[in-house]
JSON list of C-alpha atoms in Angstrom, two decimals:
[
{"chain": "A", "resi": 219, "resn": "UNK", "atom": "CA", "xyz": [292.90, 76.79, -57.78]},
{"chain": "A", "resi": 220, "resn": "UNK", "atom": "CA", "xyz": [293.52, 75.40, -54.76]},
{"chain": "A", "resi": 221, "resn": "UNK", "atom": "CA", "xyz": [290.73, 76.59, -51.81]},
{"chain": "A", "resi": 222, "resn": "UNK", "atom": "CA", "xyz": [292.52, 76.89, -49.11]},
{"chain": "A", "resi": 223, "resn": "UNK", "atom": "CA", "xyz": [294.47, 79.85, -47.20]},
{"chain": "A", "resi": 224, "resn": "UNK", "atom": "CA", "xyz": [297.80, 77.97, -46.52]},
{"chain": "A", "resi": 225, "resn": "UNK", "atom": "CA", "xyz": [300.78, 80.44, -48.15]},
{"chain": "A", "resi": 226, "resn": "UNK", "atom": "CA", "xyz": [298.80, 82.72, -49.65]},
{"chain": "A", "resi": 227, "resn": "UNK", "atom": "CA", "xyz": [300.08, 85.98, -50.47]},
{"chain": "A", "resi": 228, "resn": "UNK", "atom": "CA", "xyz": [296.87, 88.29, -49.75]},
{"chain": "A", "resi": 229, "resn": "UNK", "atom": "CA", "xyz": [296.04, 92.11, -50.37]},
{"chain": "A", "resi": 230, "resn": "UNK", "atom": "CA", "xyz": [293.27, 93.73, -48.77]},
{"chain": "A", "resi": 231, "resn": "UNK", "atom": "CA", "xyz": [292.60, 97.25, -49.21]},
{"chain": "A", "resi": 232, "resn": "UNK", "atom": "CA", "xyz": [291.46, 99.07, -46.65]},
{"chain": "A", "resi": 233, "resn": "UNK", "atom": "CA", "xyz": [293.15, 96.78, -44.08]},
{"chain": "A", "resi": 234, "resn": "UNK", "atom": "CA", "xyz": [293.89, 99.14, -40.90]},
{"chain": "A", "resi": 235, "resn": "UNK", "atom": "CA", "xyz": [290.70, 98.33, -39.36]},
{"chain": "A", "resi": 236, "resn": "UNK", "atom": "CA", "xyz": [287.41, 96.91, -38.76]},
{"chain": "A", "resi": 237, "resn": "UNK", "atom": "CA", "xyz": [286.13, 94.83, -41.56]},
{"chain": "A", "resi": 238, "resn": "UNK", "atom": "CA", "xyz": [289.49, 94.48, -43.56]},
{"chain": "A", "resi": 239, "resn": "UNK", "atom": "CA", "xyz": [291.41, 93.92, -40.45]},
{"chain": "A", "resi": 240, "resn": "UNK", "atom": "CA", "xyz": [289.57, 91.82, -39.09]},
{"chain": "A", "resi": 241, "resn": "UNK", "atom": "CA", "xyz": [290.10, 89.65, -42.85]},
{"chain": "A", "resi": 242, "resn": "UNK", "atom": "CA", "xyz": [293.20, 89.93, -42.31]},
{"chain": "A", "resi": 243, "resn": "UNK", "atom": "CA", "xyz": [293.46, 88.54, -38.73]},
{"chain": "A", "resi": 244, "resn": "UNK", "atom": "CA", "xyz": [291.45, 85.24, -39.64]},
{"chain": "A", "resi": 245, "resn": "UNK", "atom": "CA", "xyz": [293.50, 84.86, -43.16]},
{"chain": "A", "resi": 246, "resn": "UNK", "atom": "CA", "xyz": [296.47, 84.74, -40.97]},
{"chain": "A", "resi": 247, "resn": "UNK", "atom": "CA", "xyz": [295.02, 81.78, -38.54]},
{"chain": "A", "resi": 248, "resn": "UNK", "atom": "CA", "xyz": [294.37, 79.91, -41.73]},
{"chain": "A", "resi": 249, "resn": "UNK", "atom": "CA", "xyz": [297.63, 80.06, -42.53]},
{"chain": "A", "resi": 250, "resn": "UNK", "atom": "CA", "xyz": [298.20, 83.04, -45.40]},
{"chain": "A", "resi": 251, "resn": "UNK", "atom": "CA", "xyz": [301.75, 83.80, -45.91]},
{"chain": "A", "resi": 252, "resn": "UNK", "atom": "CA", "xyz": [301.41, 86.91, -45.73]},
{"chain": "A", "resi": 253, "resn": "UNK", "atom": "CA", "xyz": [298.53, 89.59, -45.33]},
{"chain": "A", "resi": 254, "resn": "UNK", "atom": "CA", "xyz": [299.34, 93.33, -47.54]},
{"chain": "A", "resi": 255, "resn": "UNK", "atom": "CA", "xyz": [297.31, 96.11, -45.74]},
{"chain": "A", "resi": 256, "resn": "UNK", "atom": "CA", "xyz": [296.75, 98.57, -47.70]},
{"chain": "A", "resi": 257, "resn": "UNK", "atom": "CA", "xyz": [295.15, 102.14, -46.39]},
{"chain": "A", "resi": 258, "resn": "UNK", "atom": "CA", "xyz": [294.57, 105.60, -46.61]},
{"chain": "A", "resi": 259, "resn": "UNK", "atom": "CA", "xyz": [295.47, 105.76, -42.68]},
{"chain": "A", "resi": 260, "resn": "UNK", "atom": "CA", "xyz": [299.04, 105.42, -42.23]},
{"chain": "A", "resi": 261, "resn": "UNK", "atom": "CA", "xyz": [298.92, 105.36, -38.33]},
{"chain": "A", "resi": 262, "resn": "UNK", "atom": "CA", "xyz": [296.33, 102.65, -37.70]},
{"chain": "A", "resi": 263, "resn": "UNK", "atom": "CA", "xyz": [297.75, 101.00, -40.61]},
{"chain": "A", "resi": 264, "resn": "UNK", "atom": "CA", "xyz": [301.74, 100.43, -39.27]},
{"chain": "A", "resi": 265, "resn": "UNK", "atom": "CA", "xyz": [300.07, 99.84, -35.88]},
{"chain": "A", "resi": 266, "resn": "UNK", "atom": "CA", "xyz": [297.80, 97.05, -37.31]},
{"chain": "A", "resi": 267, "resn": "UNK", "atom": "CA", "xyz": [300.44, 95.10, -39.55]},
{"chain": "A", "resi": 268, "resn": "UNK", "atom": "CA", "xyz": [302.31, 95.59, -36.18]},
{"chain": "A", "resi": 269, "resn": "UNK", "atom": "CA", "xyz": [300.03, 93.88, -34.00]},
{"chain": "A", "resi": 270, "resn": "UNK", "atom": "CA", "xyz": [299.44, 91.13, -36.63]},
{"chain": "A", "resi": 271, "resn": "UNK", "atom": "CA", "xyz": [303.26, 90.47, -36.93]},
{"chain": "A", "resi": 272, "resn": "UNK", "atom": "CA", "xyz": [303.62, 90.22, -33.06]},
{"chain": "A", "resi": 273, "resn": "UNK", "atom": "CA", "xyz": [300.60, 87.20, -32.97]},
{"chain": "A", "resi": 274, "resn": "UNK", "atom": "CA", "xyz": [301.59, 85.79, -36.29]},
{"chain": "A", "resi": 275, "resn": "UNK", "atom": "CA", "xyz": [305.55, 85.95, -36.37]},
{"chain": "A", "resi": 276, "resn": "UNK", "atom": "CA", "xyz": [307.63, 88.76, -38.21]},
{"chain": "A", "resi": 277, "resn": "UNK", "atom": "CA", "xyz": [306.78, 89.91, -41.75]},
{"chain": "A", "resi": 278, "resn": "UNK", "atom": "CA", "xyz": [303.73, 88.13, -41.58]},
{"chain": "A", "resi": 279, "resn": "UNK", "atom": "CA", "xyz": [301.53, 91.12, -42.10]},
{"chain": "A", "resi": 280, "resn": "UNK", "atom": "CA", "xyz": [302.80, 94.49, -44.44]},
{"chain": "A", "resi": 281, "resn": "UNK", "atom": "CA", "xyz": [301.30, 98.26, -44.58]},
{"chain": "A", "resi": 282, "resn": "UNK", "atom": "CA", "xyz": [301.54, 100.36, -47.51]},
{"chain": "A", "resi": 283, "resn": "UNK", "atom": "CA", "xyz": [299.91, 103.62, -47.31]},
{"chain": "A", "resi": 284, "resn": "UNK", "atom": "CA", "xyz": [297.08, 103.71, -50.21]},
{"chain": "A", "resi": 285, "resn": "UNK", "atom": "CA", "xyz": [294.55, 105.93, -51.49]},
{"chain": "A", "resi": 286, "resn": "UNK", "atom": "CA", "xyz": [293.23, 103.17, -53.82]},
{"chain": "A", "resi": 287, "resn": "UNK", "atom": "CA", "xyz": [291.27, 106.06, -56.38]},
{"chain": "A", "resi": 288, "resn": "UNK", "atom": "CA", "xyz": [294.95, 107.43, -56.95]},
{"chain": "A", "resi": 289, "resn": "UNK", "atom": "CA", "xyz": [297.64, 104.84, -55.93]},
{"chain": "A", "resi": 290, "resn": "UNK", "atom": "CA", "xyz": [297.01, 101.72, -58.12]},
{"chain": "A", "resi": 291, "resn": "UNK", "atom": "CA", "xyz": [300.12, 102.01, -60.20]},
{"chain": "A", "resi": 292, "resn": "UNK", "atom": "CA", "xyz": [302.44, 102.58, -58.32]},
{"chain": "A", "resi": 293, "resn": "UNK", "atom": "CA", "xyz": [301.39, 100.55, -54.62]},
{"chain": "A", "resi": 294, "resn": "UNK", "atom": "CA", "xyz": [301.05, 97.08, -57.36]},
{"chain": "A", "resi": 295, "resn": "UNK", "atom": "CA", "xyz": [303.88, 97.55, -58.79]},
{"chain": "A", "resi": 296, "resn": "UNK", "atom": "CA", "xyz": [305.81, 97.45, -55.73]},
{"chain": "A", "resi": 297, "resn": "UNK", "atom": "CA", "xyz": [303.62, 94.63, -54.71]},
{"chain": "A", "resi": 298, "resn": "UNK", "atom": "CA", "xyz": [304.28, 92.57, -57.75]},
{"chain": "A", "resi": 299, "resn": "UNK", "atom": "CA", "xyz": [307.70, 93.48, -57.92]},
{"chain": "A", "resi": 300, "resn": "UNK", "atom": "CA", "xyz": [307.87, 92.37, -54.11]},
{"chain": "A", "resi": 301, "resn": "UNK", "atom": "CA", "xyz": [306.14, 88.50, -54.18]},
{"chain": "A", "resi": 302, "resn": "UNK", "atom": "CA", "xyz": [306.44, 87.23, -57.55]},
{"chain": "A", "resi": 303, "resn": "UNK", "atom": "CA", "xyz": [302.28, 85.62, -58.05]},
{"chain": "A", "resi": 304, "resn": "UNK", "atom": "CA", "xyz": [299.41, 87.54, -55.56]},
{"chain": "A", "resi": 305, "resn": "UNK", "atom": "CA", "xyz": [297.36, 84.72, -54.66]},
{"chain": "A", "resi": 306, "resn": "UNK", "atom": "CA", "xyz": [294.39, 87.15, -53.40]},
{"chain": "A", "resi": 307, "resn": "UNK", "atom": "CA", "xyz": [293.02, 90.28, -53.53]},
{"chain": "A", "resi": 308, "resn": "UNK", "atom": "CA", "xyz": [290.51, 91.67, -51.19]},
{"chain": "A", "resi": 309, "resn": "UNK", "atom": "CA", "xyz": [288.48, 94.25, -52.24]},
{"chain": "A", "resi": 310, "resn": "UNK", "atom": "CA", "xyz": [287.79, 95.74, -49.00]},
{"chain": "A", "resi": 311, "resn": "UNK", "atom": "CA", "xyz": [287.90, 99.47, -49.08]},
{"chain": "A", "resi": 312, "resn": "UNK", "atom": "CA", "xyz": [285.02, 101.62, -49.05]},
{"chain": "A", "resi": 313, "resn": "UNK", "atom": "CA", "xyz": [282.50, 104.91, -48.13]},
{"chain": "A", "resi": 314, "resn": "UNK", "atom": "CA", "xyz": [279.23, 106.01, -47.18]},
{"chain": "A", "resi": 315, "resn": "UNK", "atom": "CA", "xyz": [279.31, 109.33, -48.08]},
{"chain": "A", "resi": 316, "resn": "UNK", "atom": "CA", "xyz": [275.96, 110.92, -48.57]},
{"chain": "A", "resi": 317, "resn": "UNK", "atom": "CA", "xyz": [276.82, 114.60, -49.13]},
{"chain": "A", "resi": 318, "resn": "UNK", "atom": "CA", "xyz": [279.69, 113.29, -52.24]},
{"chain": "A", "resi": 319, "resn": "UNK", "atom": "CA", "xyz": [277.78, 111.05, -54.73]},
{"chain": "A", "resi": 320, "resn": "UNK", "atom": "CA", "xyz": [280.92, 111.04, -57.16]},
{"chain": "A", "resi": 321, "resn": "UNK", "atom": "CA", "xyz": [283.34, 109.86, -54.10]},
{"chain": "A", "resi": 322, "resn": "UNK", "atom": "CA", "xyz": [281.27, 107.14, -52.98]},
{"chain": "A", "resi": 323, "resn": "UNK", "atom": "CA", "xyz": [281.17, 105.83, -56.44]},
{"chain": "A", "resi": 324, "resn": "UNK", "atom": "CA", "xyz": [285.17, 106.70, -56.92]},
{"chain": "A", "resi": 325, "resn": "UNK", "atom": "CA", "xyz": [285.60, 104.44, -54.61]},
{"chain": "A", "resi": 326, "resn": "UNK", "atom": "CA", "xyz": [283.50, 101.69, -53.93]},
{"chain": "A", "resi": 327, "resn": "UNK", "atom": "CA", "xyz": [283.31, 101.61, -57.72]},
{"chain": "A", "resi": 328, "resn": "UNK", "atom": "CA", "xyz": [285.50, 102.72, -59.96]},
{"chain": "A", "resi": 329, "resn": "UNK", "atom": "CA", "xyz": [288.97, 101.68, -57.66]},
{"chain": "A", "resi": 330, "resn": "UNK", "atom": "CA", "xyz": [287.21, 98.04, -57.22]},
{"chain": "A", "resi": 331, "resn": "UNK", "atom": "CA", "xyz": [286.84, 97.76, -61.10]},
{"chain": "A", "resi": 332, "resn": "UNK", "atom": "CA", "xyz": [290.68, 99.54, -61.51]},
{"chain": "A", "resi": 333, "resn": "UNK", "atom": "CA", "xyz": [292.04, 97.50, -59.08]},
{"chain": "A", "resi": 334, "resn": "UNK", "atom": "CA", "xyz": [290.84, 94.17, -59.49]},
{"chain": "A", "resi": 335, "resn": "UNK", "atom": "CA", "xyz": [290.70, 94.51, -63.48]},
{"chain": "A", "resi": 336, "resn": "UNK", "atom": "CA", "xyz": [295.15, 95.11, -62.60]},
{"chain": "A", "resi": 337, "resn": "UNK", "atom": "CA", "xyz": [295.43, 91.89, -59.87]},
{"chain": "A", "resi": 338, "resn": "UNK", "atom": "CA", "xyz": [293.16, 89.50, -62.29]},
{"chain": "A", "resi": 339, "resn": "UNK", "atom": "CA", "xyz": [295.63, 90.42, -65.51]},
{"chain": "A", "resi": 340, "resn": "UNK", "atom": "CA", "xyz": [298.20, 89.89, -62.72]},
{"chain": "A", "resi": 341, "resn": "UNK", "atom": "CA", "xyz": [296.62, 86.43, -61.65]},
{"chain": "A", "resi": 342, "resn": "UNK", "atom": "CA", "xyz": [295.29, 84.79, -65.35]},
{"chain": "A", "resi": 343, "resn": "UNK", "atom": "CA", "xyz": [296.97, 81.56, -66.75]},
{"chain": "A", "resi": 344, "resn": "UNK", "atom": "CA", "xyz": [297.16, 82.96, -69.86]},
{"chain": "A", "resi": 345, "resn": "UNK", "atom": "CA", "xyz": [299.29, 85.90, -69.17]},
{"chain": "A", "resi": 346, "resn": "UNK", "atom": "CA", "xyz": [301.81, 83.16, -67.08]},
{"chain": "A", "resi": 347, "resn": "UNK", "atom": "CA", "xyz": [299.77, 84.02, -63.57]},
{"chain": "A", "resi": 348, "resn": "UNK", "atom": "CA", "xyz": [298.26, 80.37, -61.54]},
{"chain": "A", "resi": 349, "resn": "UNK", "atom": "CA", "xyz": [295.15, 81.85, -60.76]},
{"chain": "A", "resi": 350, "resn": "UNK", "atom": "CA", "xyz": [294.06, 83.25, -57.71]},
{"chain": "A", "resi": 351, "resn": "UNK", "atom": "CA", "xyz": [290.74, 84.98, -56.12]},
{"chain": "A", "resi": 352, "resn": "UNK", "atom": "CA", "xyz": [289.35, 88.23, -55.31]},
{"chain": "A", "resi": 353, "resn": "UNK", "atom": "CA", "xyz": [286.68, 89.24, -53.14]},
{"chain": "A", "resi": 354, "resn": "UNK", "atom": "CA", "xyz": [284.76, 91.48, -53.34]},
{"chain": "A", "resi": 355, "resn": "UNK", "atom": "CA", "xyz": [283.28, 93.42, -50.29]},
{"chain": "A", "resi": 356, "resn": "UNK", "atom": "CA", "xyz": [279.47, 93.57, -51.62]},
{"chain": "A", "resi": 357, "resn": "UNK", "atom": "CA", "xyz": [276.79, 94.31, -48.85]},
{"chain": "A", "resi": 358, "resn": "UNK", "atom": "CA", "xyz": [273.13, 93.21, -48.33]},
{"chain": "A", "resi": 359, "resn": "UNK", "atom": "CA", "xyz": [272.85, 96.63, -50.50]},
{"chain": "A", "resi": 360, "resn": "UNK", "atom": "CA", "xyz": [273.92, 95.71, -53.41]},
{"chain": "A", "resi": 361, "resn": "UNK", "atom": "CA", "xyz": [270.97, 93.25, -53.76]},
{"chain": "A", "resi": 362, "resn": "UNK", "atom": "CA", "xyz": [268.32, 94.67, -51.19]},
{"chain": "A", "resi": 363, "resn": "UNK", "atom": "CA", "xyz": [266.14, 97.96, -51.32]},
{"chain": "A", "resi": 364, "resn": "UNK", "atom": "CA", "xyz": [265.09, 100.64, -49.06]},
{"chain": "A", "resi": 365, "resn": "UNK", "atom": "CA", "xyz": [264.84, 104.31, -49.43]},
{"chain": "A", "resi": 366, "resn": "UNK", "atom": "CA", "xyz": [267.25, 105.57, -47.85]},
{"chain": "A", "resi": 367, "resn": "UNK", "atom": "CA", "xyz": [270.65, 105.22, -49.24]},
{"chain": "A", "resi": 368, "resn": "UNK", "atom": "CA", "xyz": [270.46, 105.17, -52.70]},
{"chain": "A", "resi": 369, "resn": "UNK", "atom": "CA", "xyz": [273.95, 106.07, -54.40]},
{"chain": "A", "resi": 370, "resn": "UNK", "atom": "CA", "xyz": [275.64, 103.84, -51.78]},
{"chain": "A", "resi": 371, "resn": "UNK", "atom": "CA", "xyz": [273.03, 101.05, -52.72]},
{"chain": "A", "resi": 372, "resn": "UNK", "atom": "CA", "xyz": [273.81, 102.10, -56.38]},
{"chain": "A", "resi": 373, "resn": "UNK", "atom": "CA", "xyz": [277.50, 101.19, -55.40]},
{"chain": "A", "resi": 374, "resn": "UNK", "atom": "CA", "xyz": [276.27, 98.01, -54.16]},
{"chain": "A", "resi": 375, "resn": "UNK", "atom": "CA", "xyz": [274.41, 96.86, -56.73]},
{"chain": "A", "resi": 376, "resn": "UNK", "atom": "CA", "xyz": [277.05, 97.84, -59.23]},
{"chain": "A", "resi": 377, "resn": "UNK", "atom": "CA", "xyz": [279.98, 95.45, -56.96]},
{"chain": "A", "resi": 378, "resn": "UNK", "atom": "CA", "xyz": [277.34, 92.49, -57.66]},
{"chain": "A", "resi": 379, "resn": "UNK", "atom": "CA", "xyz": [276.81, 92.69, -61.07]},
{"chain": "A", "resi": 380, "resn": "UNK", "atom": "CA", "xyz": [280.61, 93.39, -61.94]},
{"chain": "A", "resi": 381, "resn": "UNK", "atom": "CA", "xyz": [281.25, 90.51, -59.47]},
{"chain": "A", "resi": 382, "resn": "UNK", "atom": "CA", "xyz": [278.85, 88.31, -61.27]},
{"chain": "A", "resi": 383, "resn": "UNK", "atom": "CA", "xyz": [280.35, 89.77, -64.71]},
{"chain": "A", "resi": 384, "resn": "UNK", "atom": "CA", "xyz": [283.46, 89.12, -64.19]},
{"chain": "A", "resi": 385, "resn": "UNK", "atom": "CA", "xyz": [283.12, 85.58, -62.29]},
{"chain": "A", "resi": 386, "resn": "UNK", "atom": "CA", "xyz": [281.19, 84.29, -64.57]},
{"chain": "A", "resi": 387, "resn": "UNK", "atom": "CA", "xyz": [281.97, 80.85, -65.25]},
{"chain": "A", "resi": 388, "resn": "UNK", "atom": "CA", "xyz": [283.72, 81.55, -68.89]},
{"chain": "A", "resi": 389, "resn": "UNK", "atom": "CA", "xyz": [286.22, 83.72, -67.21]},
{"chain": "A", "resi": 390, "resn": "UNK", "atom": "CA", "xyz": [286.95, 81.67, -64.66]},
{"chain": "A", "resi": 391, "resn": "UNK", "atom": "CA", "xyz": [287.43, 78.64, -66.85]},
{"chain": "A", "resi": 392, "resn": "UNK", "atom": "CA", "xyz": [290.09, 80.55, -69.25]},
{"chain": "A", "resi": 393, "resn": "UNK", "atom": "CA", "xyz": [291.88, 81.86, -66.55]},
{"chain": "A", "resi": 394, "resn": "UNK", "atom": "CA", "xyz": [291.74, 80.63, -63.62]},
{"chain": "A", "resi": 395, "resn": "UNK", "atom": "CA", "xyz": [291.14, 83.55, -61.84]},
{"chain": "A", "resi": 396, "resn": "UNK", "atom": "CA", "xyz": [288.23, 83.20, -59.07]},
{"chain": "A", "resi": 397, "resn": "UNK", "atom": "CA", "xyz": [285.97, 86.51, -58.66]},
{"chain": "A", "resi": 398, "resn": "UNK", "atom": "CA", "xyz": [283.45, 86.00, -55.32]},
{"chain": "A", "resi": 399, "resn": "UNK", "atom": "CA", "xyz": [281.53, 88.43, -53.40]},
{"chain": "A", "resi": 400, "resn": "UNK", "atom": "CA", "xyz": [280.58, 88.79, -49.52]},
{"chain": "A", "resi": 401, "resn": "UNK", "atom": "CA", "xyz": [277.45, 90.75, -48.60]},
{"chain": "A", "resi": 402, "resn": "UNK", "atom": "CA", "xyz": [277.03, 91.81, -45.05]},
{"chain": "A", "resi": 403, "resn": "UNK", "atom": "CA", "xyz": [274.12, 92.67, -43.31]},
{"chain": "A", "resi": 404, "resn": "UNK", "atom": "CA", "xyz": [274.39, 96.14, -40.63]},
{"chain": "A", "resi": 405, "resn": "UNK", "atom": "CA", "xyz": [277.82, 94.97, -39.20]},
{"chain": "A", "resi": 406, "resn": "UNK", "atom": "CA", "xyz": [279.87, 97.19, -35.98]},
{"chain": "A", "resi": 407, "resn": "UNK", "atom": "CA", "xyz": [282.22, 99.53, -37.67]},
{"chain": "A", "resi": 408, "resn": "UNK", "atom": "CA", "xyz": [283.01, 102.74, -38.47]},
{"chain": "A", "resi": 409, "resn": "UNK", "atom": "CA", "xyz": [281.46, 103.87, -41.46]},
{"chain": "A", "resi": 410, "resn": "UNK", "atom": "CA", "xyz": [278.02, 102.64, -40.06]},
{"chain": "A", "resi": 411, "resn": "UNK", "atom": "CA", "xyz": [278.55, 105.10, -36.65]},
{"chain": "A", "resi": 412, "resn": "UNK", "atom": "CA", "xyz": [276.83, 108.17, -37.02]},
{"chain": "A", "resi": 413, "resn": "UNK", "atom": "CA", "xyz": [276.13, 108.57, -40.52]},
{"chain": "A", "resi": 414, "resn": "UNK", "atom": "CA", "xyz": [273.49, 110.88, -42.15]},
{"chain": "A", "resi": 415, "resn": "UNK", "atom": "CA", "xyz": [270.99, 109.87, -45.15]},
{"chain": "A", "resi": 416, "resn": "UNK", "atom": "CA", "xyz": [270.77, 111.34, -48.41]},
{"chain": "A", "resi": 417, "resn": "UNK", "atom": "CA", "xyz": [267.64, 113.45, -47.34]},
{"chain": "A", "resi": 418, "resn": "UNK", "atom": "CA", "xyz": [268.28, 113.38, -43.62]},
{"chain": "A", "resi": 419, "resn": "UNK", "atom": "CA", "xyz": [266.11, 116.78, -42.84]},
{"chain": "A", "resi": 420, "resn": "UNK", "atom": "CA", "xyz": [263.03, 115.24, -43.99]},
{"chain": "A", "resi": 421, "resn": "UNK", "atom": "CA", "xyz": [263.49, 110.92, -43.05]},
{"chain": "A", "resi": 422, "resn": "UNK", "atom": "CA", "xyz": [266.18, 110.81, -40.48]},
{"chain": "A", "resi": 423, "resn": "UNK", "atom": "CA", "xyz": [263.97, 109.92, -38.10]},
{"chain": "A", "resi": 424, "resn": "UNK", "atom": "CA", "xyz": [262.12, 107.30, -40.25]},
{"chain": "A", "resi": 425, "resn": "UNK", "atom": "CA", "xyz": [265.89, 105.69, -40.58]},
{"chain": "A", "resi": 426, "resn": "UNK", "atom": "CA", "xyz": [266.58, 105.40, -37.49]},
{"chain": "A", "resi": 427, "resn": "UNK", "atom": "CA", "xyz": [263.79, 103.59, -36.58]},
{"chain": "A", "resi": 428, "resn": "UNK", "atom": "CA", "xyz": [264.62, 101.08, -39.62]},
{"chain": "A", "resi": 429, "resn": "UNK", "atom": "CA", "xyz": [267.99, 100.57, -38.70]},
{"chain": "A", "resi": 430, "resn": "UNK", "atom": "CA", "xyz": [267.46, 100.07, -34.77]},
{"chain": "A", "resi": 431, "resn": "UNK", "atom": "CA", "xyz": [264.87, 96.79, -35.89]},
{"chain": "A", "resi": 432, "resn": "UNK", "atom": "CA", "xyz": [267.90, 95.45, -38.10]},
{"chain": "A", "resi": 433, "resn": "UNK", "atom": "CA", "xyz": [269.99, 92.50, -37.51]},
{"chain": "A", "resi": 434, "resn": "UNK", "atom": "CA", "xyz": [273.64, 93.63, -36.64]},
{"chain": "A", "resi": 435, "resn": "UNK", "atom": "CA", "xyz": [276.74, 91.51, -35.50]},
{"chain": "A", "resi": 436, "resn": "UNK", "atom": "CA", "xyz": [280.33, 91.60, -34.82]},
{"chain": "A", "resi": 437, "resn": "UNK", "atom": "CA", "xyz": [283.05, 92.42, -36.99]},
{"chain": "A", "resi": 438, "resn": "UNK", "atom": "CA", "xyz": [283.88, 88.64, -36.41]},
{"chain": "A", "resi": 439, "resn": "UNK", "atom": "CA", "xyz": [280.90, 87.61, -38.59]},
{"chain": "A", "resi": 440, "resn": "UNK", "atom": "CA", "xyz": [282.21, 89.01, -41.76]},
{"chain": "A", "resi": 441, "resn": "UNK", "atom": "CA", "xyz": [285.92, 87.41, -41.32]},
{"chain": "A", "resi": 442, "resn": "UNK", "atom": "CA", "xyz": [283.97, 84.27, -40.70]},
{"chain": "A", "resi": 443, "resn": "UNK", "atom": "CA", "xyz": [281.94, 84.47, -44.25]},
{"chain": "A", "resi": 444, "resn": "UNK", "atom": "CA", "xyz": [285.62, 85.57, -45.87]},
{"chain": "A", "resi": 445, "resn": "UNK", "atom": "CA", "xyz": [287.33, 82.35, -44.82]},
{"chain": "A", "resi": 446, "resn": "UNK", "atom": "CA", "xyz": [283.76, 80.28, -45.74]},
{"chain": "A", "resi": 447, "resn": "UNK", "atom": "CA", "xyz": [282.99, 82.33, -48.87]},
{"chain": "A", "resi": 448, "resn": "UNK", "atom": "CA", "xyz": [287.04, 81.85, -50.38]},
{"chain": "A", "resi": 449, "resn": "UNK", "atom": "CA", "xyz": [287.03, 78.32, -49.46]},
{"chain": "A", "resi": 450, "resn": "UNK", "atom": "CA", "xyz": [283.58, 76.60, -50.57]},
{"chain": "A", "resi": 451, "resn": "UNK", "atom": "CA", "xyz": [282.58, 79.82, -53.06]},
{"chain": "A", "resi": 452, "resn": "UNK", "atom": "CA", "xyz": [282.64, 79.30, -57.08]},
{"chain": "A", "resi": 453, "resn": "UNK", "atom": "CA", "xyz": [283.45, 82.56, -59.31]},
{"chain": "A", "resi": 454, "resn": "UNK", "atom": "CA", "xyz": [280.49, 84.28, -59.83]},
{"chain": "A", "resi": 455, "resn": "UNK", "atom": "CA", "xyz": [279.06, 83.54, -56.21]},
{"chain": "A", "resi": 456, "resn": "UNK", "atom": "CA", "xyz": [278.08, 86.02, -53.42]},
{"chain": "A", "resi": 457, "resn": "UNK", "atom": "CA", "xyz": [277.70, 85.43, -49.71]},
{"chain": "A", "resi": 458, "resn": "UNK", "atom": "CA", "xyz": [275.25, 86.89, -47.83]},
{"chain": "A", "resi": 459, "resn": "UNK", "atom": "CA", "xyz": [276.29, 87.31, -43.59]},
{"chain": "A", "resi": 460, "resn": "UNK", "atom": "CA", "xyz": [273.91, 88.86, -41.54]},
{"chain": "A", "resi": 461, "resn": "UNK", "atom": "CA", "xyz": [272.59, 88.57, -37.37]},
{"chain": "A", "resi": 462, "resn": "UNK", "atom": "CA", "xyz": [276.23, 86.55, -37.48]},
{"chain": "A", "resi": 463, "resn": "UNK", "atom": "CA", "xyz": [273.43, 84.16, -39.19]},
{"chain": "A", "resi": 464, "resn": "UNK", "atom": "CA", "xyz": [274.97, 80.72, -41.32]},
{"chain": "A", "resi": 465, "resn": "UNK", "atom": "CA", "xyz": [276.17, 82.19, -44.53]},
{"chain": "A", "resi": 466, "resn": "UNK", "atom": "CA", "xyz": [273.53, 81.90, -47.38]},
{"chain": "A", "resi": 467, "resn": "UNK", "atom": "CA", "xyz": [274.50, 82.13, -51.23]},
{"chain": "A", "resi": 468, "resn": "UNK", "atom": "CA", "xyz": [272.74, 84.95, -52.66]}
]
């Protein structure tokens, strides 16, 4: 499978804003044929698609309203009917919800697994696909441990394990579908703003002090790694981007 984005059909979950929007922008810059933006926020999603089409050309970005936990069958069917081959799936949708462990797991890992398997089967060469790439948004919380966000941490550890197993060279050699992950550090996006810890009454101050000491970055740093990892990464690998520094395999 060619490791360039030129003329690729790309699907991005949670693509209306933040990291997902930035990845869409970067992939269009690199010549992607179209980015299909999926998001539950219809107003923001339509605006993002309009802005991307204005900048990169008519029909280069398409928005579809989508809840990744409930709409996989309907939305994926519509995508596959519209595009014979999808080349790239970016599993970007995610939440940080300390009030609901079930919701966190449903969005961050169960939906990611379900979307990955559906598109993996669409792409795999043994089923008349032409190969492709699945890019999963993990996190530094997918391999680095602290005491503040255990459920979110668990969901991102699961993303890393799933990526490395589904993306194992054994699976890649027989299917032609590459599965890789990127692991952003603390990034200035909506989900990271104003959230609480799981035990906020007792550890909020400690967590606040911890967060202030971390290496922060803008979303454009994550957009960069989404391109670089796509162009460099072997299947089953994961790539750290922290503080806007050069990427590192983890």
